[in-house]
CSV table of C-alpha atoms in Angstrom, one decimal:
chain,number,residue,atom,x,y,z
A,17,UNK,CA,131.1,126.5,95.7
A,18,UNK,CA,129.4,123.4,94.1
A,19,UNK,CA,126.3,121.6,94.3
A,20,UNK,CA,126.4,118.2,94.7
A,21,UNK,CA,123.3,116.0,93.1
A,22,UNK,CA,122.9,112.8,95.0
A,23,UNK,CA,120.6,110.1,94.0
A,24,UNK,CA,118.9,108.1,91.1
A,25,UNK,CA,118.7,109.0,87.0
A,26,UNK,CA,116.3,106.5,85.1
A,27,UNK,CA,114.3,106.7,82.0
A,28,UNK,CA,110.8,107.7,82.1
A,29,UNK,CA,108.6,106.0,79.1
A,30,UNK,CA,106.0,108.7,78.5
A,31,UNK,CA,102.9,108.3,76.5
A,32,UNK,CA,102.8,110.3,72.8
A,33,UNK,CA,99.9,112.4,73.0
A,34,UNK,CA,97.3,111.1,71.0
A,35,UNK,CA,98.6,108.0,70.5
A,36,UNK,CA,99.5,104.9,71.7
A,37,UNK,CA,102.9,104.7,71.5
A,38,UNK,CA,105.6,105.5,74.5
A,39,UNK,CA,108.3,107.7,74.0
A,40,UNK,CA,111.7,107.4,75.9
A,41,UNK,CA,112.5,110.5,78.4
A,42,UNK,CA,115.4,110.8,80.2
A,43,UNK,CA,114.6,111.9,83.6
A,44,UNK,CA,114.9,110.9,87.8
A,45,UNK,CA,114.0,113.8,90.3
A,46,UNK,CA,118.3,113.6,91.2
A,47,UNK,CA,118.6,113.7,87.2
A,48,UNK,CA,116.1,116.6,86.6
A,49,UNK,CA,117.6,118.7,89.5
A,50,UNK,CA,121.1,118.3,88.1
A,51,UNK,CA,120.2,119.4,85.0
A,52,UNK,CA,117.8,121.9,85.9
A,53,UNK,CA,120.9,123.7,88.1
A,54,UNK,CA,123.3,123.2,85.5
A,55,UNK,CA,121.1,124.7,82.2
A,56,UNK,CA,120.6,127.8,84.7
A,57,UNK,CA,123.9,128.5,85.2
A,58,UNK,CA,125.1,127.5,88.8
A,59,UNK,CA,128.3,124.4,89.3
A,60,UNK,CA,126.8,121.8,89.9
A,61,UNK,CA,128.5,117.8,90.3
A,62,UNK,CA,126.4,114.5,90.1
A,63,UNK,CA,127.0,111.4,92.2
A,64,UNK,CA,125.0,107.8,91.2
A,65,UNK,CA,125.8,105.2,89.8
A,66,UNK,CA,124.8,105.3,86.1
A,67,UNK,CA,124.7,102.2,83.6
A,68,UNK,CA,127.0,101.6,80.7
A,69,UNK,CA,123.9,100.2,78.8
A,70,UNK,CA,122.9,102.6,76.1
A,71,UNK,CA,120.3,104.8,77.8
A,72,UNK,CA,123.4,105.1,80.6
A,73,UNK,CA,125.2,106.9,77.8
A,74,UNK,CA,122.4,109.1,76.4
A,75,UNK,CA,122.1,110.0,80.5
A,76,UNK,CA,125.9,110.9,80.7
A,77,UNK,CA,125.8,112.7,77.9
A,78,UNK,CA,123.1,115.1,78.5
A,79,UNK,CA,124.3,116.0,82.2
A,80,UNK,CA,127.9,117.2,80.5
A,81,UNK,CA,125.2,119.0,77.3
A,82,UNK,CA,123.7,120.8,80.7
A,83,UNK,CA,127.1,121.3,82.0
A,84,UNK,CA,126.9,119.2,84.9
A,85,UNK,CA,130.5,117.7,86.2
A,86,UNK,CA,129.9,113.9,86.4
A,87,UNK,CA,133.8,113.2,87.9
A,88,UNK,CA,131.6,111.8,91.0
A,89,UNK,CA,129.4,109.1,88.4
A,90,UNK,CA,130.2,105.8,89.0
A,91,UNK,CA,129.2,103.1,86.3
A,92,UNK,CA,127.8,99.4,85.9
A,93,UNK,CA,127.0,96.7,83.7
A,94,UNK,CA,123.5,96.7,85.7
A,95,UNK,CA,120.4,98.3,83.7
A,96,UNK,CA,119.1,101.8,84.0
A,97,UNK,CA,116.0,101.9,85.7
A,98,UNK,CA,112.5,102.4,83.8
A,99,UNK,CA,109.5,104.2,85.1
A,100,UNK,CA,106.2,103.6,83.1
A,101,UNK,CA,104.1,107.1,83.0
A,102,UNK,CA,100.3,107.1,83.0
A,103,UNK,CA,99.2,111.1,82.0
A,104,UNK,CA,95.9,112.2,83.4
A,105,UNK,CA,93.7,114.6,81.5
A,106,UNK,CA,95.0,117.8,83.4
A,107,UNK,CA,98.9,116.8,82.7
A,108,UNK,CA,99.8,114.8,86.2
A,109,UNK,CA,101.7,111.9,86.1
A,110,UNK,CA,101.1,108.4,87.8
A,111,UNK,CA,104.3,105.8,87.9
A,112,UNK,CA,105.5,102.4,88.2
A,113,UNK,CA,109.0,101.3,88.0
A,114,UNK,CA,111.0,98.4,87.0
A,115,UNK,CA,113.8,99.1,89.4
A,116,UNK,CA,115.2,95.7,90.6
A,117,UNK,CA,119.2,94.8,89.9
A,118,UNK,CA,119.5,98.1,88.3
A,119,UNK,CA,122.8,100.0,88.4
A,120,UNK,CA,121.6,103.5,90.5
A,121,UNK,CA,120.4,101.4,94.0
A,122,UNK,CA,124.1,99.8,93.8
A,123,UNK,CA,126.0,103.2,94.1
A,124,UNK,CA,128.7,103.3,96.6
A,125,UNK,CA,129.7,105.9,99.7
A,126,UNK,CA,132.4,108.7,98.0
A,127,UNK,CA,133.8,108.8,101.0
A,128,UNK,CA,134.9,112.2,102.3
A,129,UNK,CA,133.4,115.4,100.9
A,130,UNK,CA,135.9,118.8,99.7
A,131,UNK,CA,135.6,121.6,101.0
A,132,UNK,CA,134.2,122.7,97.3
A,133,UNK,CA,131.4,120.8,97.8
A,134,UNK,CA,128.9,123.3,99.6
A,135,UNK,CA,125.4,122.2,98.7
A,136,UNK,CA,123.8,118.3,98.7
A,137,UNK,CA,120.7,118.1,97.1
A,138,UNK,CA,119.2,114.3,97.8
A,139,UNK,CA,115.7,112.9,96.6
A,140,UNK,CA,113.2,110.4,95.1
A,141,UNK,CA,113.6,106.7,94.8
A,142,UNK,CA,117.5,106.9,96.0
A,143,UNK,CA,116.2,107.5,99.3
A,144,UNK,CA,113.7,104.1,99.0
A,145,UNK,CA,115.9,101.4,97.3
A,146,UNK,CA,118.5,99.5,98.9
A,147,UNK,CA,121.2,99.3,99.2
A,148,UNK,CA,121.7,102.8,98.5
A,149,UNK,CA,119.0,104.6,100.4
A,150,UNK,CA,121.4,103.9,103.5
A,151,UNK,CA,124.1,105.4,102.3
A,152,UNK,CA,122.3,108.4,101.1
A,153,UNK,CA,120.8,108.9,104.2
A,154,UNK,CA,124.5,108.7,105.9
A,155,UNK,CA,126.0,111.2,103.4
A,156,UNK,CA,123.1,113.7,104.1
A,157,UNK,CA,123.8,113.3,108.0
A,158,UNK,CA,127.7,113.7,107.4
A,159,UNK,CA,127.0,116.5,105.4
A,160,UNK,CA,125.0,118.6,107.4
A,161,UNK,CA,127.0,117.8,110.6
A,162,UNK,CA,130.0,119.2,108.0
A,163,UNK,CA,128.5,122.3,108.2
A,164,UNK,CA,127.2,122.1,104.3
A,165,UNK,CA,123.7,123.1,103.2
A,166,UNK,CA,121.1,120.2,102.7
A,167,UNK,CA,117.8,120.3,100.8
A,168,UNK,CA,115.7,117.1,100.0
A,169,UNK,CA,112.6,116.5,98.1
A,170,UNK,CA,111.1,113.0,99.1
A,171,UNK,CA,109.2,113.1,96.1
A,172,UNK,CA,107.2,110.4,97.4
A,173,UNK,CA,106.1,107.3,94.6
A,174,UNK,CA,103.6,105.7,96.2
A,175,UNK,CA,104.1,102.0,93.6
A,176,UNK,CA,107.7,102.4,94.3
A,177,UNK,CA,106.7,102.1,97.9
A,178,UNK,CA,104.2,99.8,97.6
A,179,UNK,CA,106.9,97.5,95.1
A,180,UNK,CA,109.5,97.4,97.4
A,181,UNK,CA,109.2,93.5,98.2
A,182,UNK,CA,108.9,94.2,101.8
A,183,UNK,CA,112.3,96.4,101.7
A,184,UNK,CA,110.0,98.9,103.6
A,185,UNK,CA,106.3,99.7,104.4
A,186,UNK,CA,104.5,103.2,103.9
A,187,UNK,CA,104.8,103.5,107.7
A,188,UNK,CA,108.3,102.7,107.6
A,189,UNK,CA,109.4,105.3,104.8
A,190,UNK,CA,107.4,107.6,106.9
A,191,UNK,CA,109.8,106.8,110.5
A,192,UNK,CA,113.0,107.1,108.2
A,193,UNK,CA,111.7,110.7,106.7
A,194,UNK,CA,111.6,111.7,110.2
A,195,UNK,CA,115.0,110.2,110.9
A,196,UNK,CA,116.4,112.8,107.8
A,197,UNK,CA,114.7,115.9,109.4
A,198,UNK,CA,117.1,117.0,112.0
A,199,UNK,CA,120.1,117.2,108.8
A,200,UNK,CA,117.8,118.7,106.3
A,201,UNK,CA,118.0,122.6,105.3
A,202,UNK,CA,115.4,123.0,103.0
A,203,UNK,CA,112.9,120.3,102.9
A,204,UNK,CA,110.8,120.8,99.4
A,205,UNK,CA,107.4,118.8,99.2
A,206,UNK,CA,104.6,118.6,96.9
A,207,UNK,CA,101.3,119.3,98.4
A,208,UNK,CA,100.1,116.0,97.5
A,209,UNK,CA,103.4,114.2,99.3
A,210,UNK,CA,103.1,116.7,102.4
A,211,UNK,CA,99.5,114.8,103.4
A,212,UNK,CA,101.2,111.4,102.3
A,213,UNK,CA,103.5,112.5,105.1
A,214,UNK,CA,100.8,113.1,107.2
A,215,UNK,CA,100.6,117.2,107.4
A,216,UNK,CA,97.4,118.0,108.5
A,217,UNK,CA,95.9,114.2,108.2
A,218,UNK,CA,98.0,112.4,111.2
A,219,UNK,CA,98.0,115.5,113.3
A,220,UNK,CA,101.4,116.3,111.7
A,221,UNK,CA,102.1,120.2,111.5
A,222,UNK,CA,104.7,122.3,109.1
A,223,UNK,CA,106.0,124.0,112.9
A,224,UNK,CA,106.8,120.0,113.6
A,225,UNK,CA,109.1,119.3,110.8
A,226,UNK,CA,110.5,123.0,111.6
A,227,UNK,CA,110.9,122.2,115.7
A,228,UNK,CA,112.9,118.7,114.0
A,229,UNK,CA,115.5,120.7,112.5
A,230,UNK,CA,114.5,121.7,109.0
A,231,UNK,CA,115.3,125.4,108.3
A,232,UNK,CA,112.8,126.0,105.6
A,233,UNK,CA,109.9,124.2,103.8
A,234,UNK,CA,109.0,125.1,100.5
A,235,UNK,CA,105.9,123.1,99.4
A,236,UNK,CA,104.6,123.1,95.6
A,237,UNK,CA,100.7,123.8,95.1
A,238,UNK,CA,100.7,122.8,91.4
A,239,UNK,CA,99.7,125.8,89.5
A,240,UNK,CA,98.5,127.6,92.7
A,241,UNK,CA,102.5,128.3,93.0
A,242,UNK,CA,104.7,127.7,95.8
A,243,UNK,CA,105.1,128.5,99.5
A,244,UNK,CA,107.8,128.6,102.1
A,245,UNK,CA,107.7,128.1,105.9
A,246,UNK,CA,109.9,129.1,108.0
A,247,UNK,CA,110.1,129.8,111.6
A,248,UNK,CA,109.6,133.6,111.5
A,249,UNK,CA,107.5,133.6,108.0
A,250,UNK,CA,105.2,132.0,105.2
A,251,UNK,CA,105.9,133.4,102.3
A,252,UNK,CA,103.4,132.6,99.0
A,253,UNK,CA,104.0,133.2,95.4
A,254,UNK,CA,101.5,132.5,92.9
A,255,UNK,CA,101.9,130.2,90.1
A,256,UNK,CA,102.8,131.4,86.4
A,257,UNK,CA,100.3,130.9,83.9
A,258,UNK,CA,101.1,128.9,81.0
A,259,UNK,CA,99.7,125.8,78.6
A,260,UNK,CA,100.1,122.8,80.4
A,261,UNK,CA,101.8,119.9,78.6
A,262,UNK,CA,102.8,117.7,81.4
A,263,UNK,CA,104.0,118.5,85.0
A,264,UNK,CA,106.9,115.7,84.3
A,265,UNK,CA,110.0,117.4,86.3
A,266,UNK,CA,108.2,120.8,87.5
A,267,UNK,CA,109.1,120.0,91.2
A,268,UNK,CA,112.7,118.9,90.1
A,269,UNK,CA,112.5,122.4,88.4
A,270,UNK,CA,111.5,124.1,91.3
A,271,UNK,CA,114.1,122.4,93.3
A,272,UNK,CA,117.4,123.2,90.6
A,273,UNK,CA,115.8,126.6,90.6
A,274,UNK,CA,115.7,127.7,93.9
A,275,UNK,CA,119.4,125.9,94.6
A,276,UNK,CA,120.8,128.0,91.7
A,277,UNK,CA,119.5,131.1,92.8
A,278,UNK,CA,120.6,130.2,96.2
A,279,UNK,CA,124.3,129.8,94.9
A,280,UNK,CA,124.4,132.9,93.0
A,281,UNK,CA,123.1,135.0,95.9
A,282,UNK,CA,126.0,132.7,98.3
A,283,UNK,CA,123.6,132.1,100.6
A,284,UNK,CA,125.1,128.6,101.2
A,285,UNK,CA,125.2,128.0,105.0
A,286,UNK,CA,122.2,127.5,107.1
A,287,UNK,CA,122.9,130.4,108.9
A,288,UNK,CA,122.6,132.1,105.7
A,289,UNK,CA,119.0,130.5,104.9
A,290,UNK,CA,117.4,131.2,108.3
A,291,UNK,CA,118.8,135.3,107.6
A,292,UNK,CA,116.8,135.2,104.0
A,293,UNK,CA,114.5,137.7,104.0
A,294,UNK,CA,111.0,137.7,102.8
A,295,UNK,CA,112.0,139.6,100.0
A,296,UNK,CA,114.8,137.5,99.4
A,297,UNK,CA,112.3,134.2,99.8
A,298,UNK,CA,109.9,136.1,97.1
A,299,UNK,CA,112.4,136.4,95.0
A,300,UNK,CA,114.1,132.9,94.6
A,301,UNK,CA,109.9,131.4,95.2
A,302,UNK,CA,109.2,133.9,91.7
A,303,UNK,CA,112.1,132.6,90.4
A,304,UNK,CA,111.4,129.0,90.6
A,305,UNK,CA,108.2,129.4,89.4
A,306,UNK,CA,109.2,131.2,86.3
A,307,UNK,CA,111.4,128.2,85.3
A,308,UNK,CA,108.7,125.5,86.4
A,309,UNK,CA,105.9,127.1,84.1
A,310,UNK,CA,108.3,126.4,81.6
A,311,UNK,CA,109.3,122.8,81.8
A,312,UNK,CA,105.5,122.0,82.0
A,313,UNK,CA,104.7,123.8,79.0
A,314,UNK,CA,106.9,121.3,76.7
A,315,UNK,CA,106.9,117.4,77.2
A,316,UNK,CA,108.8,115.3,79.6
A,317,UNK,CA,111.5,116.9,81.8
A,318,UNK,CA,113.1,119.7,80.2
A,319,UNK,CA,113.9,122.3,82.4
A,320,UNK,CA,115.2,125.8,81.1
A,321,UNK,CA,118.1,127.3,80.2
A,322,UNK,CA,119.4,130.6,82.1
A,323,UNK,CA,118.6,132.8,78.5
A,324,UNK,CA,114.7,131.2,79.3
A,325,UNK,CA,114.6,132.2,83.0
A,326,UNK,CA,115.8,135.1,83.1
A,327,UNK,CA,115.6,137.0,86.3
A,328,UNK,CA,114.6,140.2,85.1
């Protein structure tokens, strides 16, 4: 039973703190959720297409250090892709990217899934940039029709969007998300990207992504903590305290998180998530928490390892 990662890994440039300098972070949500599964303990495969520039080789190397399977990488002479991070005082992060020509937008379809294969996870700017948002979006429609579970983070970048040289408009991204919903599982969304989406501000409601087809939505509050709709419940768990570095890969955390736990508890089917119970749901929500309140407290994306988030 293993979890296939699909979509971009880049290199974020992250300001040194009290300083002017930029320091060089390996990271992409698709990265930081492979990475995040794999340092917790769960199998976990990666499909993109990775650069054979250098920060391509520092990126290959630290998904096998994490103990991620990267038979499904393929490779380019294109560049990795760079994303410039602004910090604001309370540790949020702005971005702009330098994606054009680079090597992830060029990956191609694998073709048919195993049966091994049981979990897709898809997210971020793979699902924006051409041409491999399209066969993404295909792969996650095969996939569920397969019978295989499906989460997805849009992990919306506003520049990205807005950067796209008329490859799509805000309103466009926003038909295609709705396109996704009838193959997704678990749909996982920030707050801040729920209202980009237009819950609650285009008369948009959680029961409408549900009524599409999504089994579960587990929405990030920051350090509020994290919630999960489904049709029977709403289940809330509050955020763990800690000292706030950055929140550079805390939703990518929470994602890995709650996909490991899912694999170690086998509930891999949709059938499987719609039977959680709200004392499974509190558990895997406590859970993902735990392991976000640690990647903020360090820079950059570093999610933890299993001996860090322990369960018990």
């Amino acid at each position: 039973m293993t979890i296939l990662v699909c979509g971009e890994a880049l290199v974020d440039l992250v300001p040194v703190h009290e300083g002017p300098l930029l320091s060089p972070k390996l990271g992409g949500g698709p990265f930081n959720v492979a990475v995040a599964i794999g340092r917790l303990g769960s199998p976990v495969a990666y499909l993109s297409r990775i650069s054979r520039d250098p920060f391509g080789e520092q990126i290959l190397a630290s998904l096998r250090d994490a103990g991620v399977d990267v038979s499904w990488v393929q490779r380019g002479d294109e560049p990795t892709t760079l994303a410039m991070t602004t910090l604001a005082e309370d540790g949020s992060a702005e971005y702009s990217f330098y994606a054009d020509g680079t090597a992830d937008r060029l990956v191609a379809d694998p073709g048919d899934l195993p049966e091994e294969i049981s979990v897709l996870s898809f997210g971020t700017l793979s699902l924006l940039y051409e041409p491999g948002a399209s066969m993404y979006a295909g792969l996650l429609h095969r996939a569920r029709a397969a019978g295989k579970l499906t989460m997805l983070d849009p992990n919306i970048r506003p520049a990205a969007i807005d950067s796209t040289s008329g490859d799509i408009t805000a309103d466009g991204f926003r038909d295609r998300f709705r396109s996704w919903l009838p193959s997704i599982d678990i749909l996982k969304v920030s707050e801040d990207d729920s209202y980009w989406l237009g819950l609650g501000t285009q008369g948009t409601t959680v029961d409408d992504w549900l009524s599409a087809g999504v089994t579960a939505v587990v929405m990030t509050r920051g350090g509020d903590g994290i919630s999960v709709f489904t049709a029977a419940d709403e289940i809330s768990v509050p955020g763990v305290a800690v000292d706030v570095v950055d929140t550079i890969g805390a939703g990518d955390t929470v994602h890995g998180a709650l996909l490991s736990f899912l694999q170690k508890e086998t509930i891999i089917t949709s059938n499987a998530v719609k039977a959680m119970s709200k004392q499974d749901w509190q558990q895997a929500l406590e859970f993902a928490a735990k392991a976000a309140a640690i990647t903020v407290s360090r820079p950059g994306a570093d999610p933890p390892w299993a001996s860090e988030a322990s369960r018990d």
